[in-house]
Coordinates of C-alpha atoms and ligand atoms in Angstrom, one line a residue:
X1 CA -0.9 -133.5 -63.1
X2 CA 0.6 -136.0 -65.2
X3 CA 3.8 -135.1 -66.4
X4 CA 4.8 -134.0 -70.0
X5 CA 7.9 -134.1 -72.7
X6 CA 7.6 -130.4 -73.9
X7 CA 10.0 -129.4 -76.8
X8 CA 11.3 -125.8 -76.6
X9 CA 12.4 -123.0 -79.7
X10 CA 13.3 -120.0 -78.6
X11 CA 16.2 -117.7 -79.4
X12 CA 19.0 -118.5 -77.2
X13 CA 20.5 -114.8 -76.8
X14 CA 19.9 -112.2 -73.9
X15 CA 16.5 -110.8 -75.3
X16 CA 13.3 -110.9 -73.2
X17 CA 12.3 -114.0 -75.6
X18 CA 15.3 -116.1 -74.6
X19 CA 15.0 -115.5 -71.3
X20 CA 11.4 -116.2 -70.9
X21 CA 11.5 -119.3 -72.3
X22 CA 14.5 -120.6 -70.7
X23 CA 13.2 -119.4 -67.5
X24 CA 9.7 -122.0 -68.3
X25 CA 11.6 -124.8 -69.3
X26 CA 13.5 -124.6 -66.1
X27 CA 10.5 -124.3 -64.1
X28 CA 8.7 -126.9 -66.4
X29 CA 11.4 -129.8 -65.4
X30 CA 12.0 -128.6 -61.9
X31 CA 7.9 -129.4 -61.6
X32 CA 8.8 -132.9 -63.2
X33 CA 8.3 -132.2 -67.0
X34 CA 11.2 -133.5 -69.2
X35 CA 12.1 -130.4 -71.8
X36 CA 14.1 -130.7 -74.5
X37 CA 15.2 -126.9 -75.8
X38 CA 16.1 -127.1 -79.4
X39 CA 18.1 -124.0 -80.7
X40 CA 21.1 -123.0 -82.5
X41 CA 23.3 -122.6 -79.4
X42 CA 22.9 -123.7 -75.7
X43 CA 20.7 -120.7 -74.3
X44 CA 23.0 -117.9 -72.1
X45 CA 20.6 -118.6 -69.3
X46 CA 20.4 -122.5 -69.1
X47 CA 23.8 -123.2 -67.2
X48 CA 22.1 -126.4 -65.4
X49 CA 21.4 -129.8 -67.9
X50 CA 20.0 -132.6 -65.9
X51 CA 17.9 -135.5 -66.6
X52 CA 15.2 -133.2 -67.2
X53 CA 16.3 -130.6 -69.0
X54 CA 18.0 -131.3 -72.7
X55 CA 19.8 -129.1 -75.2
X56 CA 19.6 -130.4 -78.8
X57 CA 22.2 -128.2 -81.2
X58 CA 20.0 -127.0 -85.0
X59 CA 23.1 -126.9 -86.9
X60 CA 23.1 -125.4 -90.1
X61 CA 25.7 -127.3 -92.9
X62 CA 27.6 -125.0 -94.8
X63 CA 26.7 -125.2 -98.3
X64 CA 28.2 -123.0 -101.5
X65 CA 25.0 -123.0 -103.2
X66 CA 22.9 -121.4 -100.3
X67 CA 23.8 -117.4 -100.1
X68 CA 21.6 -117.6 -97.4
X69 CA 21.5 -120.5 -94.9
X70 CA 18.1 -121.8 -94.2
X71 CA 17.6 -122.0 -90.9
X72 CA 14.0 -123.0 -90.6
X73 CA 14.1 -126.1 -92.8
X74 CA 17.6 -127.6 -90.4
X75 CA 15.0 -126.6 -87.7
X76 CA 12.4 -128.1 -88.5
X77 CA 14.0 -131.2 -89.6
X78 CA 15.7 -131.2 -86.3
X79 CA 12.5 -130.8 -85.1
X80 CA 11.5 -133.7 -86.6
X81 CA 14.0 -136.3 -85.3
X82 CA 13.8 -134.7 -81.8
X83 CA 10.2 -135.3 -81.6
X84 CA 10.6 -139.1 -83.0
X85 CA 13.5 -139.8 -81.1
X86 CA 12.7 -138.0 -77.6
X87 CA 8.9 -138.9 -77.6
X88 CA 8.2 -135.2 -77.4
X89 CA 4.5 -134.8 -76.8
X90 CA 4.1 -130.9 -77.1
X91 CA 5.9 -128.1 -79.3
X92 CA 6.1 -125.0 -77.8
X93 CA 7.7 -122.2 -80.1
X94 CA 8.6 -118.6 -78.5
X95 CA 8.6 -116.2 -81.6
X96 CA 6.2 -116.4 -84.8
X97 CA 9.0 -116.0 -87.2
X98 CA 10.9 -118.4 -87.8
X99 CA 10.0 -120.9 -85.2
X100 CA 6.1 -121.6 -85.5
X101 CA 6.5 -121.1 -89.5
X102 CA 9.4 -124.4 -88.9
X103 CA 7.0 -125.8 -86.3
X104 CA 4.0 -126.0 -88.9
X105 CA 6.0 -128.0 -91.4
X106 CA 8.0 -130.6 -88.6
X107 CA 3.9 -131.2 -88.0
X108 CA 3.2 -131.7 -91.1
X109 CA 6.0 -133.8 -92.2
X110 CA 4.8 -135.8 -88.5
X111 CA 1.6 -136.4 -89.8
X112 CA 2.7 -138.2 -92.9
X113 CA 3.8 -140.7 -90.4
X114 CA 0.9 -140.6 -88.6
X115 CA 2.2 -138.7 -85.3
X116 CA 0.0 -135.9 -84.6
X117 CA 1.8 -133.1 -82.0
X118 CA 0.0 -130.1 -81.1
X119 CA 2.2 -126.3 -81.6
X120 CA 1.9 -123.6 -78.5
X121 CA 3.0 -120.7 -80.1
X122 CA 3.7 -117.7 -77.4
X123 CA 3.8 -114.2 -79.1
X124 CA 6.4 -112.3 -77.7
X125 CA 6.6 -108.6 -79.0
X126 CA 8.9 -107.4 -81.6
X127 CA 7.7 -110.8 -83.7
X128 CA 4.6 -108.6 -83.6
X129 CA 4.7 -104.8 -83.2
X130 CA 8.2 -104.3 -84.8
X131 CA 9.7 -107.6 -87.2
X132 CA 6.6 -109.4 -88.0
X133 CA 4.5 -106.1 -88.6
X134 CA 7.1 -105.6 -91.6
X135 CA 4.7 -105.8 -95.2
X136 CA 6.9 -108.7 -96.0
X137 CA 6.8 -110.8 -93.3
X138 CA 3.2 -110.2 -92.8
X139 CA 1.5 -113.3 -94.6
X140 CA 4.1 -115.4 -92.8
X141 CA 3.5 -114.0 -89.7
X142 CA -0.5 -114.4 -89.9
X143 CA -0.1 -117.7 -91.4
X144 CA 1.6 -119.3 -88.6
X145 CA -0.3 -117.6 -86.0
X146 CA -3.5 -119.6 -87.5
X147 CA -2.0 -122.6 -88.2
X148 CA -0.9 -123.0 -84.6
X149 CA -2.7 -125.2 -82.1
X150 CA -3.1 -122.6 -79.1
X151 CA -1.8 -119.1 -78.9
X152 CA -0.2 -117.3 -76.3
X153 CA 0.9 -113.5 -75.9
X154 CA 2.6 -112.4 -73.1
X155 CA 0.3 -109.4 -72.4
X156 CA -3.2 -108.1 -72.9
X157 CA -1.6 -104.9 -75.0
X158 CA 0.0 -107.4 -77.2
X159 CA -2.9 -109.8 -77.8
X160 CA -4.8 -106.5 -78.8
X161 CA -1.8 -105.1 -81.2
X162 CA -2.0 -108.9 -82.9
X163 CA -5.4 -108.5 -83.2
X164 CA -5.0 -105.0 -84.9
X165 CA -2.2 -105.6 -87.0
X166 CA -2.7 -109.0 -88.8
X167 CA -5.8 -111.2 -90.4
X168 CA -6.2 -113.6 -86.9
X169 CA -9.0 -116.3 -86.6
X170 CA -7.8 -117.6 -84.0
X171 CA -8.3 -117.2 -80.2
X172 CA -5.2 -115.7 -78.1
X173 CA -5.0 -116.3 -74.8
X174 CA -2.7 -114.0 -72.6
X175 CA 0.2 -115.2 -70.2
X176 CA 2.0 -113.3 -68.6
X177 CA 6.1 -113.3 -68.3
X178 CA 7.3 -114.4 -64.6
X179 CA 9.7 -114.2 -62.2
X180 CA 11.1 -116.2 -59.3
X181 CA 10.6 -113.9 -56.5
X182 CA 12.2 -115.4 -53.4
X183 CA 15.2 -116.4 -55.7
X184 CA 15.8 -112.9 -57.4
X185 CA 17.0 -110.5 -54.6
X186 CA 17.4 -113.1 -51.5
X187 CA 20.7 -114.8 -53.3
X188 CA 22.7 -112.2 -52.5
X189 CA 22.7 -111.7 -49.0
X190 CA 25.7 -108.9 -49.4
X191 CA 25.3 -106.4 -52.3
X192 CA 29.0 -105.5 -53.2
X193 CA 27.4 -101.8 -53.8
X194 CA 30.8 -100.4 -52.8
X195 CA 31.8 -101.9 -56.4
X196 CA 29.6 -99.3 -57.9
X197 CA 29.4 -96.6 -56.4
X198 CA 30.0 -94.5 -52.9
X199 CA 27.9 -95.2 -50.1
X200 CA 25.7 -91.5 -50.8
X201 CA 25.8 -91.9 -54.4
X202 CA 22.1 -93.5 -55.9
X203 CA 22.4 -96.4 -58.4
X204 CA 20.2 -95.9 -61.7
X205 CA 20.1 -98.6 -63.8
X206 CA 18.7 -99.8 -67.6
X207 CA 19.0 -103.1 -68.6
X208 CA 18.3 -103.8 -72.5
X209 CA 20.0 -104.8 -76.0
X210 CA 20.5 -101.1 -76.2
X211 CA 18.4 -100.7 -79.6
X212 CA 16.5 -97.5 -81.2
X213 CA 13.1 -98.8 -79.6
X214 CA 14.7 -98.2 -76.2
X215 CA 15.0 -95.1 -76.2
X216 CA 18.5 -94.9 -74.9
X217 CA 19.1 -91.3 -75.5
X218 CA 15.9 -90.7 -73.0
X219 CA 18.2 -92.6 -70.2
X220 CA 20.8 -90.7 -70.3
X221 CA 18.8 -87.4 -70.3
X222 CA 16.6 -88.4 -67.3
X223 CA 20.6 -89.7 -65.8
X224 CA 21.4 -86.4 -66.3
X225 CA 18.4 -84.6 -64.7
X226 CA 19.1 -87.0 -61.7
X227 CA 22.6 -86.2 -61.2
X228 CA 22.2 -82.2 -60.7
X229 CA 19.8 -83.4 -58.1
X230 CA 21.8 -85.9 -56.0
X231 CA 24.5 -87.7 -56.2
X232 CA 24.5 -90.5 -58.6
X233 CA 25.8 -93.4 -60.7
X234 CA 23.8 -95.1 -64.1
X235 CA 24.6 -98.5 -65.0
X236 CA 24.1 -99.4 -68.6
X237 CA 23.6 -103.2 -68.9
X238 CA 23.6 -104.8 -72.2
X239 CA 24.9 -104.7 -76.0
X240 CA 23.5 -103.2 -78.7
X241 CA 23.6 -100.9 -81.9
X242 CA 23.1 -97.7 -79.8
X243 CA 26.2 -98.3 -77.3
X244 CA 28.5 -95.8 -79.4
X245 CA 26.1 -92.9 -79.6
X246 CA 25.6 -93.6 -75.5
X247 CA 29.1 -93.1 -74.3
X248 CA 29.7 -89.8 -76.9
X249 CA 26.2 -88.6 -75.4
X250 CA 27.8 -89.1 -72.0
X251 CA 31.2 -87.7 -72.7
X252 CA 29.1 -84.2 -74.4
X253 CA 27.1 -83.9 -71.7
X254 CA 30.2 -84.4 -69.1
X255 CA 28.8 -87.3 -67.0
X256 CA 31.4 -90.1 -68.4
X257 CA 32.7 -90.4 -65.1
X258 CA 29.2 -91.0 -63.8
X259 CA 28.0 -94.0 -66.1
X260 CA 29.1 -97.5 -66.5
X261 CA 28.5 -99.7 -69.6
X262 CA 28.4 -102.9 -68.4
X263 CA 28.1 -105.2 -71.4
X264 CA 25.7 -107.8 -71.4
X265 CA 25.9 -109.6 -68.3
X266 CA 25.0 -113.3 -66.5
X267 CA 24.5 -111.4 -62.9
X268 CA 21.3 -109.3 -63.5
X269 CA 20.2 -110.3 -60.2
X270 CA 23.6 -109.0 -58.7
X271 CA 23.4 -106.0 -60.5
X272 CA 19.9 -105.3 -59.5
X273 CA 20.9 -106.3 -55.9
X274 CA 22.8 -102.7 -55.6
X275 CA 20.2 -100.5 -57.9
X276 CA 18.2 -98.0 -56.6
X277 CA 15.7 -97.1 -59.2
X278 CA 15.2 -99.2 -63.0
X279 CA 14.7 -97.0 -66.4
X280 CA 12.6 -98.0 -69.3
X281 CA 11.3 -95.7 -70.8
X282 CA 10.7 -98.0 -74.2
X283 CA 9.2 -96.6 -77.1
X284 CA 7.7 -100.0 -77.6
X285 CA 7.3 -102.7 -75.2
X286 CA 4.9 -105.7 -75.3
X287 CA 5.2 -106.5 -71.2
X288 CA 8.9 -105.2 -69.7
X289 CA 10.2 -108.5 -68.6
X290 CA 13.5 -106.5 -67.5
X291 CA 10.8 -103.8 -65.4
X292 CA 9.8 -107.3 -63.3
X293 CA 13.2 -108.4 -63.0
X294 CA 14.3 -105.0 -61.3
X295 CA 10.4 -104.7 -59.3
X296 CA 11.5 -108.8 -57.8
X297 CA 14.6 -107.4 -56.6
X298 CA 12.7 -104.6 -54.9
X299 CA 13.9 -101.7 -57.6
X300 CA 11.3 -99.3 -58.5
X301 CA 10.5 -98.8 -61.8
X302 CA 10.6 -95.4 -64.0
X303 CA 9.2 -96.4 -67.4
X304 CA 7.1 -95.5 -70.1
X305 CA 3.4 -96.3 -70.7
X306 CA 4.1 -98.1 -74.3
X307 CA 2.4 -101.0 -74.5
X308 CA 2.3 -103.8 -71.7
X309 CA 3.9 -101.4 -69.1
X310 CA 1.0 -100.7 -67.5
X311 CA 0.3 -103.9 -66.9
X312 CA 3.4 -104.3 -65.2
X313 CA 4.6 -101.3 -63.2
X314 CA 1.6 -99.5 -61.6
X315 CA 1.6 -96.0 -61.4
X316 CA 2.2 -94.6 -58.4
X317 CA 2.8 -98.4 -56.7
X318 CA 6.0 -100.1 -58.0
X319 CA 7.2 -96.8 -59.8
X320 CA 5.3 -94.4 -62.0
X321 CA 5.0 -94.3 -66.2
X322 CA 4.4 -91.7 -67.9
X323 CA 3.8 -90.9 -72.3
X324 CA 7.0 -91.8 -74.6
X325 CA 9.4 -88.9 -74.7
X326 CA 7.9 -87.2 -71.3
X327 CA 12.0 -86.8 -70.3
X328 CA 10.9 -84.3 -67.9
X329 CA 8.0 -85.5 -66.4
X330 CA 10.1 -89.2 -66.0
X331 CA 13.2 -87.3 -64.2
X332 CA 10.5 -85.7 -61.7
X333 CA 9.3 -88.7 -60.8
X334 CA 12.8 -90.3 -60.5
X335 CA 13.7 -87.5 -57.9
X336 CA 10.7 -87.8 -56.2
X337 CA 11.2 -91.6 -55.2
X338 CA 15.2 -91.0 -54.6
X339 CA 15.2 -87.5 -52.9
X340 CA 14.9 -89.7 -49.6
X341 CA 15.9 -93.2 -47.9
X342 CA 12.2 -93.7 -46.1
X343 CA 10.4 -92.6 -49.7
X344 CA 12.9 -95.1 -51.8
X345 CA 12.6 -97.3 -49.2
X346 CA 8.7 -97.5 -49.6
X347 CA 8.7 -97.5 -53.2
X348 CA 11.4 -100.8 -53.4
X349 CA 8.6 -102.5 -50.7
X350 CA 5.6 -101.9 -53.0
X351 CA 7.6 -102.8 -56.1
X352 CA 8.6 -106.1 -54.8
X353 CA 5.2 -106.9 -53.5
X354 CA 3.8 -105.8 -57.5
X355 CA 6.1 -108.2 -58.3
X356 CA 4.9 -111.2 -56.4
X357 CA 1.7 -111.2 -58.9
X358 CA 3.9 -112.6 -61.7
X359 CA 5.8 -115.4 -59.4
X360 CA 6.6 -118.7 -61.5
X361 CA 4.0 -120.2 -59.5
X362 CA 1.1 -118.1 -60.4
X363 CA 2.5 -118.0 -64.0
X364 CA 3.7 -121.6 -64.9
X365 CA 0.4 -123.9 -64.0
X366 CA -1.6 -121.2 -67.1
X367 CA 1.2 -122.7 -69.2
X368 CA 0.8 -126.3 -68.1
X369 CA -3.0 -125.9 -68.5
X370 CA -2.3 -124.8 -72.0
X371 CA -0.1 -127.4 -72.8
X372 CA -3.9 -130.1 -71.7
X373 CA -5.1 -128.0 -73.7
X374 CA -3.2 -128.2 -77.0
X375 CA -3.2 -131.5 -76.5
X376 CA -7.0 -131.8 -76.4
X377 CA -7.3 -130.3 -79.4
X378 CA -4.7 -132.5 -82.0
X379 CA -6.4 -135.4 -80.3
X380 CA -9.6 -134.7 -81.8
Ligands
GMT401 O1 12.9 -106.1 -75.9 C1 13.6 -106.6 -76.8 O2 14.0 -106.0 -77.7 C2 13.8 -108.1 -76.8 C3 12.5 -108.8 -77.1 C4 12.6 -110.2 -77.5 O3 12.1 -110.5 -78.6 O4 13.2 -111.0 -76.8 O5 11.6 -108.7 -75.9 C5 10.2 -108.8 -76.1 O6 9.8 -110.0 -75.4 C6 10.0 -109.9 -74.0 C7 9.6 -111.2 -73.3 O7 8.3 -111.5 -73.5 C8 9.2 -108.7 -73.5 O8 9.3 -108.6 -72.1 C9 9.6 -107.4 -74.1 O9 8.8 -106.3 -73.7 C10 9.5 -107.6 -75.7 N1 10.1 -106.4 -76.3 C11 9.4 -105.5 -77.0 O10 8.2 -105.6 -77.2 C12 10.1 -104.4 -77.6

């Protein structure tokens, strides 16, 4: 395949978005792309610049007049000079709103001097089902969905939510998130559990920006249900809005001494290294990028059935799901894969081998075949 100068948006932070696409331009270069990321701050995960992979800063001036700064015009002007300057041949924006409303008008204001680049946009989730469903982001949100070149959505649950919930004429195709498998779990040949916990005690752990939709107060009740059973530990991983209301739930119910809050963290795969079983049980949630992460490092998954779960963690197989709010139900199931070593060592096999299906190099080649694609169709 020939190879490609892709431009990246995305949101640099910890969420799923970020991740994702951070994880694809790495890929993307490492298969001999050149990939320019172009975002308001280096993402967290991109610790490696080479001569393939680029980081171009959107800074936003400072000006009195503005009470709010606008963000999607210094992006899309940046987007503008980065495409001139670096030759980029394809935009791909992660997140309907802002980035594939600011991709539409860099393309436009391309045109006007006659260089025509096709927009992937790749719909992740709370652009959809929780931000962009919002009355007034809605025209936005539809509007830039049409007006891209080829759209992506990173499950089948999603596509059909998209489909439900705005005015679409165009076609989405689904790909799915991925995961490194041989990287995630075999870099740490030692786990450090000992840092954690004691050698009889199970690790739990949830992973997330610790908002409402997560359903935080569920982890901590199924924790609890857990910890009468056997002994136990819960790492909390991540920052969020719902942290506070956490550690009081924790010191109320008398298990402070039992649960961690980690913060948000670069070692994920360190952390999932020494977990025994993954929580997630997500009011909402488009695919569960952190459910693969744990089911790569051979953690069994105890989540929900909102949205693309299923389509992730298969019942019975990498972990079990069960309806929003079934706290009860969820904590059976939890005991059932820890109450023994050969059980919970079944379940972490079968999760890892779930995993396999979404390995970057099932995953990335869909992306790269989009990418002929889009360009295909501005070259009409
Ligand atoms: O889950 C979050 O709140 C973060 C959010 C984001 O926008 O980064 O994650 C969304 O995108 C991820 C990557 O595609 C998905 O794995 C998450 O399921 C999705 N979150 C929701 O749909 C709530």
């Amino acid at each position: 395949m020939k190879s490609m100068v892709i431009g990246i948006v995305c949101y640099p932070t910890f969420g799923g978005s970020g991740v994702m696409a951070t994880e694809l331009g790495i890929a993307l270069a490492e298969k001999g792309h050149e990939v320019h990321f172009i975002t308001y701050q280096q993402p967290v995960r991109l610790d490696l610049l080479s001569h393939n992979v680029h980081f171009h800063e959107v800074f936003v001036p400072d000006y009195p007049l503005f009470l709010y700064q606008p963000y999607e015009l210094a992006l899309s002007s940046k987007l503008v000079d980065m495409v001139k300057l670096h030759k980029i041949e394809v935009l791909h924006v992660h997140y309907a709103i802002p980035h594939a409303y600011a991709g539409y008008m860099a393309k436009k204001m391309l045109e006007e001097e006659h260089i025509y680049i096709p927009m992937v946009t790749t719909l992740h989730g709370t652009d959809i089902t929780l931000v962009g469903n919002h009355p007034f982001y809605k025209p936005a949100v539809s509007f830039s969905i049409n007006n891209s070149d080829v759209v992506t959505s990173v499950s089948q649950s999603l596509k059909e939510d998209t489909l439900r919930l705005f005015d679409i004429d165009k076609e989405i195709f689904v790909v799915p998130n991925f995961i490194k498998v041989e990287k995630q779990g075999n870099t740490y040949t030692e786990c450090q559990r000992d840092l954690m916990a004691q050698p009889e005690e199970r690790i739990i752990t949830h992973i997330s920006n610790l908002r409402p939709v997560k359903r935080i107060v569920d982890v901590i009740e199924i924790f609890c249900r857990i910890q009468k059973e056997m002994p136990a530990k819960l790492l909390m991983v991540g920052e969020g809005p719902e942290k506070e209301m956490a550690e009081e739930m924790c010191i109320a119910k008398g298990i402070e001494d039992k649960v961690l809050f980690l913060g948000n963290s670069n070692e994920i795969d360190k952390i999932l290294c020494f977990s025994d079983l993954f929580l997630l049980p997500s009011e909402k949630e488009s695919f569960g990028l952190a459910a693969l992460e744990a089911m790569a490092c051979g953690v069994p998954v105890i989540s929900s059935n909102a949205g693309g779960l299923p389509e992730v963690n298969v019942q019975g197989v990498s972990g079990f799901l069960s309806a929003v709010g079934a706290v009860d139900e969820m904590s059976d199931n939890a005991i059932a894969i820890l109450k023994d070593s050969e059980t919970l060592a079944k379940y972490k096999n079968q999760a890892k081998e779930e995993a396999l299906k979404f390995d970057t190099k099932n995953i990335v080649p869909l992306y790269e075949a989009v990418y002929e694609n889009a360009l295909r169709v501005v070259s009409y």
